[in-house]
Amino acid sequence: MPGTPETSASAPAGRARRTARGGAGRRTRRLLALLAAALLAATAAGCAVEGTGDDGGNGDTPAPEHPFTGQAAEAGPTLLTKIDNHPDARPHSGLEDADLVYAERVEGGLSRLVAVHSSTVPATAGPVRSTRESDLELVAQFGEPAFAYSGVRSALLTELAEAPLSALTPQTLPEAFFRDDSRNAPHNLYLRPEAALAATPDAGPARDIGFRFDEAVPAGGTPADEHTVAYPSASFGFTWSAEQEKWLVSFDGEPATAAGSGDRLTADTVVVQYVSMPPSRFPATPYIETVGSGEALVLRDGQRFDAEWSRPTPESGTAFTSADGGGPLPFDPGRTWIVFAEAQ
């Protein structure tokens, strides 16, 4: 992997997802056969049997696979929200319901987040902060999403107005935002996602952004139980929980939790995407180049996988493939966190 300002550690593999298999005895097989016969008879007699599996409940049509999670869910409208990640902004609201979370470096070596919601819409998301120049490049792959943020440099107003997105700010849609007086400004501005989407009926539905999913663990992984990506003034840590079969998220060495419930934030897949971060047009603010190609590290099922990423144009999605040329590298279905790290 390229040299980066990050540290990592590996340990014996966590428990991968497994399916229990037991040999049914003759008596059990007979009972199952009788049950199957009874169900067939009921169907032949015109009785309606409600589906309960992955067929979406109608007995014959599988539920659609959501392009952001690989799980059965309708592809609702896409909402992206720029989230504050200053220590005073924690714990956050809505990250526990996000399909996808991007972590990015900003000025001063600090970090901010972009939460992507589609399959689930939380009651509250935030705290909300201002957007940056490179966010326009990141957001372009989602088609015509709704994009919520608190402000932007005046030099970017024309580009935002011309971008294929529905911009949501406290100035354009005040009823969708509110301040939490128990917190200090500017870390207390929140979004009401349902109100935001209700006001933007033209927000495009979730679409393929290049991810591929598979419950089966791919070959070629190396056991790993934790990984940290460090910026000059912030860090993101991920620790494998064999019990939960998820990666536990930490900010700056402290457990990241959800406001209200206090539950630990988790990810099913973590991607460390190595990108160029040259200076942007504005002083001290890096530009995160998400169009192009480079190396990546994928964490899933207590293992790490060397990968490569490719995104030819702003409008195209990002494909992740095995570094050994083995084709697409599938993510574990569920929530994905993508952390941008500077390539060296």
C-alpha positions as a Python dict, from the first residue, in 0.01 Angstrom:
ca = {
    (1, 'M'): (0, 0, 0),
    (2, 'P'): (118, 358, -54),
    (3, 'G'): (267, 546, 235),
    (4, 'T'): (2, 751, 417),
    (5, 'P'): (-25, 940, 746),
    (6, 'E'): (-209, 649, 898),
    (7, 'T'): (-140, 361, 1131),
    (8, 'S'): (-286, 16, 1134),
    (9, 'A'): (-264, -307, 1326),
    (10, 'S'): (-365, -663, 1256),
    (11, 'A'): (-459, -953, 1480),
    (12, 'P'): (-614, -1299, 1440),
    (13, 'A'): (-919, -1294, 1218),
    (14, 'G'): (-1258, -1212, 1358),
    (15, 'R'): (-1542, -1450, 1316),
    (16, 'A'): (-1659, -1451, 957),
    (17, 'R'): (-2025, -1487, 876),
    (18, 'R'): (-2123, -1852, 872),
    (19, 'T'): (-2434, -2056, 809),
    (20, 'A'): (-2503, -2340, 1049),
    (21, 'R'): (-2558, -2673, 883),
    (22, 'G'): (-2684, -2977, 1066),
    (23, 'G'): (-2788, -3314, 934),
    (24, 'A'): (-3161, -3363, 982),
    (25, 'G'): (-3261, -3706, 1099),
    (26, 'R'): (-3508, -3927, 921),
    (27, 'R'): (-3785, -3820, 1153),
    (28, 'T'): (-3715, -3450, 1094),
    (29, 'R'): (-3704, -3496, 717),
    (30, 'R'): (-4039, -3668, 727),
    (31, 'L'): (-4196, -3384, 923),
    (32, 'L'): (-4055, -3132, 677),
    (33, 'A'): (-4190, -3331, 385),
    (34, 'L'): (-4536, -3346, 543),
    (35, 'L'): (-4527, -2970, 604),
    (36, 'A'): (-4427, -2902, 245),
    (37, 'A'): (-4707, -3124, 120),
    (38, 'A'): (-4957, -2942, 338),
    (39, 'L'): (-4845, -2605, 201),
    (40, 'L'): (-4871, -2729, -156),
    (41, 'A'): (-5219, -2860, -88),
    (42, 'A'): (-5324, -2530, 61),
    (43, 'T'): (-5195, -2345, -243),
    (44, 'A'): (-5375, -2579, -480),
    (45, 'A'): (-5697, -2519, -290),
    (46, 'G'): (-5664, -2145, -352),
    (47, 'C'): (-5540, -2044, -9),
    (48, 'A'): (-5317, -1738, -13),
    (49, 'V'): (-4988, -1792, 166),
    (50, 'E'): (-4803, -1471, 252),
    (51, 'G'): (-4433, -1471, 157),
    (52, 'T'): (-4189, -1416, 439),
    (53, 'G'): (-3850, -1460, 277),
    (54, 'D'): (-3635, -1241, 54),
    (55, 'D'): (-3906, -1226, -209),
    (56, 'G'): (-4046, -900, -71),
    (57, 'G'): (-4361, -1065, 63),
    (58, 'N'): (-4541, -1160, -260),
    (59, 'G'): (-4409, -1513, -288),
    (60, 'D'): (-4247, -1486, -629),
    (61, 'T'): (-4077, -1149, -690),
    (62, 'P'): (-3751, -1082, -504),
    (63, 'A'): (-3729, -747, -330),
    (64, 'P'): (-3500, -504, -514),
    (65, 'E'): (-3140, -473, -399),
    (66, 'H'): (-3057, -122, -290),
    (67, 'P'): (-2756, 10, -488),
    (68, 'F'): (-2601, 175, -179),
    (69, 'T'): (-2629, -121, 61),
    (70, 'G'): (-2687, -441, -137),
    (71, 'Q'): (-2982, -516, 92),
    (72, 'A'): (-3349, -554, 10),
    (73, 'A'): (-3496, -203, 8),
    (74, 'E'): (-3667, 38, -227),
    (75, 'A'): (-3439, 291, -397),
    (76, 'G'): (-3591, 605, -248),
    (77, 'P'): (-3474, 960, -323),
    (78, 'T'): (-3111, 1033, -242),
    (79, 'L'): (-3029, 1284, 31),
    (80, 'L'): (-2672, 1388, 106),
    (81, 'T'): (-2596, 1596, 416),
    (82, 'K'): (-2269, 1769, 504),
    (83, 'I'): (-2201, 1682, 867),
    (84, 'D'): (-1984, 1862, 1121),
    (85, 'N'): (-1724, 1641, 1292),
    (86, 'H'): (-1572, 1882, 1541),
    (87, 'P'): (-1561, 1730, 1892),
    (88, 'D'): (-1832, 1977, 1998),
    (89, 'A'): (-2059, 1837, 1725),
    (90, 'R'): (-2063, 1487, 1876),
    (91, 'P'): (-2257, 1268, 1924),
    (92, 'H'): (-2420, 1295, 1582),
    (93, 'S'): (-2776, 1239, 1469),
    (94, 'G'): (-2864, 1031, 1164),
    (95, 'L'): (-2530, 859, 1099),
    (96, 'E'): (-2664, 536, 1246),
    (97, 'D'): (-2928, 533, 969),
    (98, 'A'): (-2704, 634, 680),
    (99, 'D'): (-2658, 394, 390),
    (100, 'L'): (-2316, 539, 323),
    (101, 'V'): (-2082, 778, 507),
    (102, 'Y'): (-1787, 961, 353),
    (103, 'A'): (-1509, 1097, 577),
    (104, 'E'): (-1298, 1377, 436),
    (105, 'R'): (-1016, 1606, 541),
    (106, 'V'): (-1075, 1981, 554),
    (107, 'E'): (-863, 2283, 647),
    (108, 'G'): (-649, 2263, 958),
    (109, 'G'): (-626, 1885, 923),
    (110, 'L'): (-975, 1850, 1070),
    (111, 'S'): (-1249, 1629, 926),
    (112, 'R'): (-1607, 1645, 809),
    (113, 'L'): (-1855, 1384, 694),
    (114, 'V'): (-2107, 1339, 415),
    (115, 'A'): (-2401, 1120, 514),
    (116, 'V'): (-2602, 953, 236),
    (117, 'H'): (-2960, 848, 312),
    (118, 'S'): (-3201, 668, 82),
    (119, 'S'): (-3325, 334, 215),
    (120, 'T'): (-3390, 488, 560),
    (121, 'V'): (-3475, 851, 636),
    (122, 'P'): (-3399, 956, 995),
    (123, 'A'): (-3600, 1212, 1190),
    (124, 'T'): (-3292, 1431, 1238),
    (125, 'A'): (-2949, 1462, 1078),
    (126, 'G'): (-2658, 1673, 1190),
    (127, 'P'): (-2504, 1891, 1304),
    (128, 'V'): (-2496, 2038, 952),
    (129, 'R'): (-2200, 2243, 830),
    (130, 'S'): (-2081, 2415, 514),
    (131, 'T'): (-1981, 2247, 191),
    (132, 'R'): (-1646, 2258, 10),
    (133, 'E'): (-1534, 2283, -352),
    (134, 'S'): (-1451, 1913, -392),
    (135, 'D'): (-1794, 1809, -263),
    (136, 'L'): (-1937, 1903, -602),
    (137, 'E'): (-1718, 1638, -763),
    (138, 'L'): (-1813, 1379, -502),
    (139, 'V'): (-2187, 1447, -526),
    (140, 'A'): (-2199, 1432, -907),
    (141, 'Q'): (-2200, 1050, -915),
    (142, 'F'): (-2538, 1039, -739),
    (143, 'G'): (-2728, 1183, -1035),
    (144, 'E'): (-2964, 1456, -914),
    (145, 'P'): (-2972, 1419, -534),
    (146, 'A'): (-3088, 1655, -263),
    (147, 'F'): (-2782, 1808, -94),
    (148, 'A'): (-2812, 1972, 248),
    (149, 'Y'): (-2545, 2204, 386),
    (150, 'S'): (-2527, 2521, 594),
    (151, 'G'): (-2327, 2755, 373),
    (152, 'V'): (-2067, 2792, 101),
    (153, 'R'): (-1812, 3043, -25),
    (154, 'S'): (-1969, 3299, -254),
    (155, 'A'): (-1726, 3198, -532),
    (156, 'L'): (-1898, 2859, -550),
    (157, 'L'): (-2257, 2982, -568),
    (158, 'T'): (-2269, 2978, -948),
    (159, 'E'): (-2124, 2626, -968),
    (160, 'L'): (-2375, 2500, -710),
    (161, 'A'): (-2661, 2664, -900),
    (162, 'E'): (-2552, 2490, -1221),
    (163, 'A'): (-2487, 2150, -1062),
    (164, 'P'): (-2748, 1871, -1109),
    (165, 'L'): (-2866, 1874, -748),
    (166, 'S'): (-3131, 2026, -523),
    (167, 'A'): (-2948, 2253, -281),
    (168, 'L'): (-3096, 2267, 70),
    (169, 'T'): (-2982, 2539, 309),
    (170, 'P'): (-3132, 2727, 605),
    (171, 'Q'): (-3175, 3024, 370),
    (172, 'T'): (-3357, 2837, 90),
    (173, 'L'): (-3560, 2602, 313),
    (174, 'P'): (-3570, 2736, 670),
    (175, 'E'): (-3852, 2503, 777),
    (176, 'A'): (-3627, 2199, 724),
    (177, 'F'): (-3358, 2322, 967),
    (178, 'F'): (-3349, 2399, 1339),
    (179, 'R'): (-3104, 2494, 1614),
    (180, 'D'): (-3050, 2285, 1927),
    (181, 'D'): (-3016, 2542, 2205),
    (182, 'S'): (-2846, 2287, 2432),
    (183, 'R'): (-2537, 2303, 2209),
    (184, 'N'): (-2307, 2588, 2116),
    (185, 'A'): (-2316, 2741, 1769),
    (186, 'P'): (-2204, 2667, 1505),
    (187, 'H'): (-2224, 2301, 1611),
    (188, 'N'): (-2601, 2300, 1671),
    (189, 'L'): (-2771, 2324, 1330),
    (190, 'Y'): (-2981, 2020, 1236),
    (191, 'L'): (-3177, 1899, 936),
    (192, 'R'): (-3527, 1750, 928),
    (193, 'P'): (-3471, 1504, 640),
    (194, 'E'): (-3838, 1422, 582),
    (195, 'A'): (-3925, 1790, 547),
    (196, 'A'): (-3625, 1840, 320),
    (197, 'L'): (-3726, 1559, 85),
    (198, 'A'): (-4090, 1666, 88),
    (199, 'A'): (-3977, 2006, -42),
    (200, 'T'): (-3759, 1852, -316),
    (201, 'P'): (-3981, 1612, -511),
    (202, 'D'): (-3734, 1621, -800),
    (203, 'A'): (-3456, 1459, -596),
    (204, 'G'): (-3340, 1159, -794),
    (205, 'P'): (-3372, 801, -666),
    (206, 'A'): (-3072, 601, -555),
    (207, 'R'): (-2879, 464, -850),
    (208, 'D'): (-2579, 241, -916),
    (209, 'I'): (-2262, 420, -799),
    (210, 'G'): (-2029, 132, -878),
    (211, 'F'): (-2048, -77, -559),
    (212, 'R'): (-2092, -455, -570),
    (213, 'F'): (-2207, -665, -275),
    (214, 'D'): (-2188, -1027, -169),
    (215, 'E'): (-2248, -1201, 163),
    (216, 'A'): (-1973, -1450, 78),
    (217, 'V'): (-1629, -1339, 196),
    (218, 'P'): (-1395, -1304, -103),
    (219, 'A'): (-1064, -1485, -116),
    (220, 'G'): (-731, -1314, -65),
    (221, 'G'): (-796, -1132, 262),
    (222, 'T'): (-555, -1087, 551),
    (223, 'P'): (-677, -1111, 912),
    (224, 'A'): (-719, -769, 1074),
    (225, 'D'): (-913, -648, 1373),
    (226, 'E'): (-845, -273, 1367),
    (227, 'H'): (-737, 9, 1140),
    (228, 'T'): (-684, 382, 1190),
    (229, 'V'): (-663, 665, 938),
    (230, 'A'): (-499, 978, 1079),
    (231, 'Y'): (-524, 1337, 959),
    (232, 'P'): (-307, 1611, 1117),
    (233, 'S'): (-584, 1706, 1362),
    (234, 'A'): (-832, 1417, 1346),
    (235, 'S'): (-848, 1040, 1311),
    (236, 'F'): (-1092, 764, 1224),
    (237, 'G'): (-1061, 425, 1390),
    (238, 'F'): (-1237, 99, 1308),
    (239, 'T'): (-1231, -207, 1535),
    (240, 'W'): (-1374, -543, 1432),
    (241, 'S'): (-1641, -683, 1664),
    (242, 'A'): (-1671, -1060, 1619),
    (243, 'E'): (-1982, -1053, 1835),
    (244, 'Q'): (-2167, -794, 1625),
    (245, 'E'): (-1992, -890, 1300),
    (246, 'K'): (-1940, -519, 1231),
    (247, 'W'): (-1668, -256, 1249),
    (248, 'L'): (-1700, -23, 1549),
    (249, 'V'): (-1630, 341, 1464),
    (250, 'S'): (-1412, 578, 1666),
    (251, 'F'): (-1339, 948, 1626),
    (252, 'D'): (-1004, 1079, 1753),
    (253, 'G'): (-954, 764, 1958),
    (254, 'E'): (-1293, 781, 2128),
    (255, 'P'): (-1598, 560, 2060),
    (256, 'A'): (-1838, 723, 1813),
    (257, 'T'): (-2198, 701, 1928),
    (258, 'A'): (-2544, 805, 1814),
    (259, 'A'): (-2721, 1091, 1987),
    (260, 'G'): (-3029, 978, 2175),
    (261, 'S'): (-2968, 603, 2184),
    (262, 'G'): (-2600, 618, 2274),
    (263, 'D'): (-2541, 315, 2050),
    (264, 'R'): (-2198, 271, 1894),
    (265, 'L'): (-2174, 369, 1529),
    (266, 'T'): (-2087, 73, 1309),
    (267, 'A'): (-1999, -17, 953),
    (268, 'D'): (-2033, -344, 764),
    (269, 'T'): (-1762, -242, 518),
    (270, 'V'): (-1488, 18, 555),
    (271, 'V'): (-1300, 155, 254),
    (272, 'V'): (-981, 358, 283),
    (273, 'Q'): (-957, 530, -54),
    (274, 'Y'): (-618, 682, -136),
    (275, 'V'): (-662, 1004, -331),
    (276, 'S'): (-473, 1318, -424),
    (277, 'M'): (-540, 1620, -202),
    (278, 'P'): (-383, 1925, -369),
    (279, 'P'): (-472, 2274, -247),
    (280, 'S'): (-808, 2398, -366),
    (281, 'R'): (-873, 2747, -499),
    (282, 'F'): (-925, 2861, -143),
    (283, 'P'): (-650, 2905, 118),
    (284, 'A'): (-570, 2607, 343),
    (285, 'T'): (-856, 2394, 204),
    (286, 'P'): (-753, 2069, 31),
    (287, 'Y'): (-925, 1951, -285),
    (288, 'I'): (-1013, 1582, -259),
    (289, 'E'): (-982, 1430, -607),
    (290, 'T'): (-1237, 1149, -632),
    (291, 'V'): (-1225, 1124, -1012),
    (292, 'G'): (-938, 917, -1147),
    (293, 'S'): (-790, 596, -1011),
    (294, 'G'): (-571, 474, -730),
    (295, 'E'): (-527, 225, -451),
    (296, 'A'): (-765, 137, -171),
    (297, 'L'): (-794, -82, 134),
    (298, 'V'): (-1122, -265, 198),
    (299, 'L'): (-1212, -395, 545),
    (300, 'R'): (-1488, -652, 583),
    (301, 'D'): (-1558, -961, 796),
    (302, 'G'): (-1249, -911, 1011),
    (303, 'Q'): (-1019, -906, 709),
    (304, 'R'): (-841, -650, 496),
    (305, 'F'): (-816, -660, 117),
    (306, 'D'): (-584, -463, -109),
    (307, 'A'): (-787, -300, -384),
    (308, 'E'): (-785, -49, -665),
    (309, 'W'): (-1046, 216, -739),
    (310, 'S'): (-1150, 379, -1064),
    (311, 'R'): (-1390, 661, -1146),
    (312, 'P'): (-1344, 785, -1504),
    (313, 'T'): (-1578, 1086, -1493),
    (314, 'P'): (-1768, 1289, -1231),
    (315, 'E'): (-2093, 1136, -1349),
    (316, 'S'): (-1975, 776, -1322),
    (317, 'G'): (-1966, 565, -1009),
    (318, 'T'): (-1654, 435, -836),
    (319, 'A'): (-1554, 76, -905),
    (320, 'F'): (-1344, -119, -655),
    (321, 'T'): (-1150, -418, -781),
    (322, 'S'): (-904, -664, -629),
    (323, 'A'): (-546, -542, -647),
    (324, 'D'): (-438, -879, -790),
    (325, 'G'): (-662, -832, -1093),
    (326, 'G'): (-931, -1066, -965),
    (327, 'G'): (-1221, -850, -1072),
    (328, 'P'): (-1477, -655, -865),
    (329, 'L'): (-1417, -665, -490),
    (330, 'P'): (-1760, -707, -328),
    (331, 'F'): (-1858, -523, -11),
    (332, 'D'): (-2043, -683, 277),
    (333, 'P'): (-2412, -585, 239),
    (334, 'G'): (-2509, -306, 475),
    (335, 'R'): (-2355, 27, 573),
    (336, 'T'): (-2028, 137, 414),
    (337, 'W'): (-1787, 403, 542),
    (338, 'I'): (-1540, 549, 293),
    (339, 'V'): (-1246, 740, 439),
    (340, 'F'): (-1034, 950, 203),
    (341, 'A'): (-662, 921, 280),
    (342, 'E'): (-387, 1110, 100),
    (343, 'A'): (-190, 903, -149),
    (344, 'Q'): (187, 944, -130),
}
